[in-house]
């Protein structure tokens, strides 16, 4: 089992004729993802990797019976691409694009609230159900099928923790990179709820970082609603206050919340052990299985 | 990207928010000429991108020419929290009876803009927010509709602003929101919004942070960034190379890809008893030249005693990284500082074949790489 995607998921790639879109559509197909269409305005009628391209997402969805899209559209047009996808009533939209203006995302999020769609990202690596499908840019070869659900705000940190798990023979149900921007679609809480309701997910790894209060809110949610054991990791313990550490979201305001310490304390209070290193996260997960 | 006060004031004034008369000056004579044009008393304010300018001696009042000269002399050229002051704003000193605060920012938790008003202006508003949050009235704005006039009025009434001022303060807040929205603000603040003895309001300070991801559609503001550069030389260099870089106090240089993983590498350096010298994220898909630039950055920091390179490739390819490392280190007769490399993910095996192991120390895991770099740095200091 898995959450959100499996080998039945029928995927439209928005921006499939661009450099990134083309390359990663190829990688997704190679991994076994059921990529059924591309959508690029003005490029309808073309084919990429043998997949038909349509001018609009709506046409692509209707013609190919798609239920998910992956957005590889440059930042200036990514907000519009997400609106277009949300207008088509897909089950899932995955936005890989980095650098989407925050105000655009506020509007997308506002629209998202009116739909039943899950939006992952933006500025995220996507998600993968090992052995079945990957939607995004994650390197498929480090993942293994298994019992751990993983949710993370950082792409490369996702790879690191997955590697620590896979290296010791622990596989994953689904791994979701939710993205590190200030405003994102699917939150930790949404992902935790999905994993909690998935009978095959026996343990959850949750990787957070400094900035915002998403981890604190997730900790409160775990305390109330999650019986599946969770192990955590928080990046940015050594980050100085007031400095932006790469991710748009990764900044500590200096007001006491959003720090690594407040996140770790909140998780510990909810019964979630937090590893000092990715290896320690794997230790905790192993002890749960 | 944060605008200088004088730039933010210009943007606010153009939108119709009342601001004091002011002129930018870069030498003592210029300050005096500006002060005479405006009329004493004037405030002379350092134009650098740091908070707490007043306390640090970066803002002085002058009642006459002698005081203006003295103040200009003291402030121009001073080092203010690591920034060299090259310009001051000479501004009409407003005779005020009260100080308010108005601001607009994105509430990331709510995913919505929030407009704020407080009668506790003129002080550290973060401290007010923490100690007496009830002193700040706030209204969340639906980004689909923008701010309704009633919301501005509600915030102003909730904050307890004097009834005689309510209309003017609501108008300033409405304008500020519109500006924030049109100009892709991250934060827009007026602190203080001064109240004069004639019951008029005037923006005595102006803060405007622009969302850097939206600069492509704010060409005028992007232009302002060009002359706003100041501060740490290494951070400037990082800007030129277009790296996410933060200089820290320690001696273990850190290069990696992806913010979360680089922060994790910093944390592990700390965990294993070392001190990180910097945060440097090469970003996704870095090619060889970019990797070489990253090494150049870290070697340029005299505090650095060893370097750990941690790449987990997704989009980034291990062979490109290895080429960049060879290229950067190959030009030295002697490698300036020991470099430890850990490569994983996409094309790491190809990378390991290319990597010249005479130049670097290779470790297979993140934990081992960090410990090795920490021990190299320790050896230098023994």
Short mmCIF file of C-alpha atoms in Angstrom, two decimals, chain A residues 117-273:
data_model
loop_
_atom_site.label_atom_id
_atom_site.label_comp_id
_atom_site.label_asym_id
_atom_site.label_seq_id
_atom_site.Cartn_x
_atom_site.Cartn_y
_atom_site.Cartn_z
CA UNK A 117 -7.00 18.23 -4.48
CA UNK A 118 -3.75 17.53 -2.67
CA UNK A 119 -1.06 19.98 -3.77
CA UNK A 120 2.52 18.96 -2.94
CA UNK A 121 5.10 21.76 -2.99
CA UNK A 122 6.11 24.03 -4.58
CA UNK A 123 9.92 23.93 -4.37
CA UNK A 124 9.89 20.26 -3.53
CA UNK A 125 11.40 17.01 -4.86
CA UNK A 126 7.96 15.40 -5.23
CA UNK A 127 6.88 12.05 -3.89
CA UNK A 128 7.56 8.39 -4.52
CA UNK A 129 6.01 5.06 -3.77
CA UNK A 130 9.06 2.83 -4.26
CA UNK A 131 8.69 0.23 -6.99
CA UNK A 132 5.44 1.80 -8.25
CA UNK A 133 5.62 5.46 -9.19
CA UNK A 134 7.56 8.63 -8.62
CA UNK A 135 6.20 12.10 -9.33
CA UNK A 136 9.05 14.57 -9.28
CA UNK A 137 12.82 14.59 -9.32
CA UNK A 138 13.78 12.16 -6.56
CA UNK A 139 16.59 9.71 -7.45
CA UNK A 140 14.62 6.46 -7.60
CA UNK A 141 17.54 4.13 -6.95
CA UNK A 142 18.03 5.01 -3.27
CA UNK A 143 14.46 4.09 -2.30
CA UNK A 144 13.18 0.63 -1.38
CA UNK A 145 9.68 -0.64 -0.88
CA UNK A 146 8.76 -1.18 2.76
CA UNK A 147 6.89 0.02 5.82
CA UNK A 148 8.07 3.54 6.62
CA UNK A 149 6.27 6.71 5.62
CA UNK A 150 8.56 9.71 5.24
CA UNK A 151 7.65 13.37 5.09
CA UNK A 152 10.22 16.14 4.76
CA UNK A 153 10.53 19.86 4.05
CA UNK A 154 13.90 19.41 2.33
CA UNK A 155 14.70 17.46 -0.83
CA UNK A 156 18.29 16.49 -0.21
CA UNK A 157 17.62 15.79 3.45
CA UNK A 158 14.90 13.39 2.29
CA UNK A 159 17.52 11.55 0.24
CA UNK A 160 19.93 11.47 3.17
CA UNK A 161 17.43 10.00 5.64
CA UNK A 162 16.05 7.53 3.07
CA UNK A 163 19.62 6.42 2.36
CA UNK A 164 20.22 5.82 6.07
CA UNK A 165 17.05 3.69 6.15
CA UNK A 166 17.57 1.78 2.90
CA UNK A 167 21.21 1.02 3.73
CA UNK A 168 20.06 -0.99 6.72
CA UNK A 169 17.25 -2.72 4.83
CA UNK A 170 14.34 -0.53 5.89
CA UNK A 171 12.04 0.35 2.98
CA UNK A 172 9.38 2.99 2.55
CA UNK A 173 5.64 3.01 1.79
CA UNK A 174 5.72 6.53 0.35
CA UNK A 175 8.20 9.37 0.77
CA UNK A 176 6.85 12.91 0.38
CA UNK A 177 8.97 16.04 0.04
CA UNK A 178 6.52 18.80 0.95
CA UNK A 179 8.89 21.67 0.18
CA UNK A 180 10.60 24.37 2.19
CA UNK A 181 8.76 27.51 1.08
CA UNK A 182 6.82 29.73 3.50
CA UNK A 183 3.50 28.75 1.92
CA UNK A 184 3.03 25.20 0.67
CA UNK A 185 0.09 23.02 -0.23
CA UNK A 186 0.19 19.76 1.71
CA UNK A 187 1.48 20.18 5.26
CA UNK A 188 3.12 17.82 7.73
CA UNK A 189 -0.30 17.34 9.31
CA UNK A 190 -1.93 16.33 6.00
CA UNK A 191 0.86 13.82 5.36
CA UNK A 192 0.74 12.44 8.92
CA UNK A 193 -3.00 11.91 8.57
CA UNK A 194 -2.49 10.01 5.30
CA UNK A 195 0.20 7.77 6.84
CA UNK A 196 -1.83 7.19 10.00
CA UNK A 197 -4.69 5.91 7.85
CA UNK A 198 -2.46 3.70 5.70
CA UNK A 199 -2.48 0.17 7.18
CA UNK A 200 0.92 -0.63 5.66
CA UNK A 201 2.78 2.31 7.17
CA UNK A 202 4.20 0.98 10.46
CA UNK A 203 6.42 3.94 11.32
CA UNK A 204 6.84 7.54 10.20
CA UNK A 205 9.96 9.64 9.77
CA UNK A 206 9.36 13.39 9.82
CA UNK A 207 12.15 15.77 8.80
CA UNK A 208 11.70 19.42 9.61
CA UNK A 209 13.83 22.49 9.77
CA UNK A 210 14.00 25.89 11.41
CA UNK A 211 11.49 28.62 10.55
CA UNK A 212 7.73 28.79 10.83
CA UNK A 213 5.70 26.73 13.27
CA UNK A 214 4.67 23.80 11.11
CA UNK A 215 6.64 21.28 13.18
CA UNK A 216 5.15 22.57 16.44
CA UNK A 217 1.65 22.25 14.96
CA UNK A 218 2.50 18.78 13.66
CA UNK A 219 3.70 17.78 17.13
CA UNK A 220 0.37 18.82 18.65
CA UNK A 221 -1.43 16.86 15.93
CA UNK A 222 0.67 13.73 16.59
CA UNK A 223 -0.10 13.98 20.28
CA UNK A 224 -3.84 13.98 19.58
CA UNK A 225 -4.33 11.89 16.46
CA UNK A 226 -1.36 9.69 15.52
CA UNK A 227 -0.84 6.20 16.94
CA UNK A 228 1.79 5.16 14.40
CA UNK A 229 5.22 5.73 15.96
CA UNK A 230 7.03 8.80 14.62
CA UNK A 231 10.74 9.70 14.73
CA UNK A 232 11.86 13.23 13.90
CA UNK A 233 14.80 15.23 12.68
CA UNK A 234 15.18 19.01 12.72
CA UNK A 235 17.79 20.70 10.54
CA UNK A 236 19.24 24.07 11.48
CA UNK A 237 20.18 23.75 15.17
CA UNK A 238 23.30 25.80 14.53
CA UNK A 239 21.66 28.46 12.35
CA UNK A 240 22.11 32.01 13.68
CA UNK A 241 18.92 34.04 14.29
CA UNK A 242 17.79 36.42 11.55
CA UNK A 243 19.76 34.82 8.72
CA UNK A 244 18.05 33.23 5.77
CA UNK A 245 19.50 29.73 5.36
CA UNK A 246 18.83 28.88 1.74
CA UNK A 247 15.18 27.91 1.83
CA UNK A 248 12.83 30.83 1.80
CA UNK A 249 11.21 29.35 4.87
CA UNK A 250 14.39 28.61 6.79
CA UNK A 251 14.87 31.68 8.86
CA UNK A 252 14.66 32.05 12.61
CA UNK A 253 12.91 35.27 13.55
CA UNK A 254 14.57 35.40 16.96
CA UNK A 255 11.22 35.57 18.73
CA UNK A 256 11.48 32.14 20.36
CA UNK A 257 9.26 30.18 18.00
CA UNK A 258 10.51 28.58 14.85
CA UNK A 259 13.83 27.63 16.43
CA UNK A 260 15.22 24.11 16.30
CA UNK A 261 14.97 23.96 20.07
CA UNK A 262 11.25 24.83 20.19
CA UNK A 263 10.53 22.29 17.46
CA UNK A 264 12.54 19.52 19.14
CA UNK A 265 10.89 20.24 22.49
CA UNK A 266 7.43 20.20 20.94
CA UNK A 267 8.13 16.86 19.25
CA UNK A 268 9.64 15.34 22.39
CA UNK A 269 6.61 16.49 24.39
CA UNK A 270 4.41 14.64 21.88
CA UNK A 271 6.44 11.47 22.47
CA UNK A 272 8.44 11.79 19.25
CA UNK A 273 12.16 11.06 19.62
#
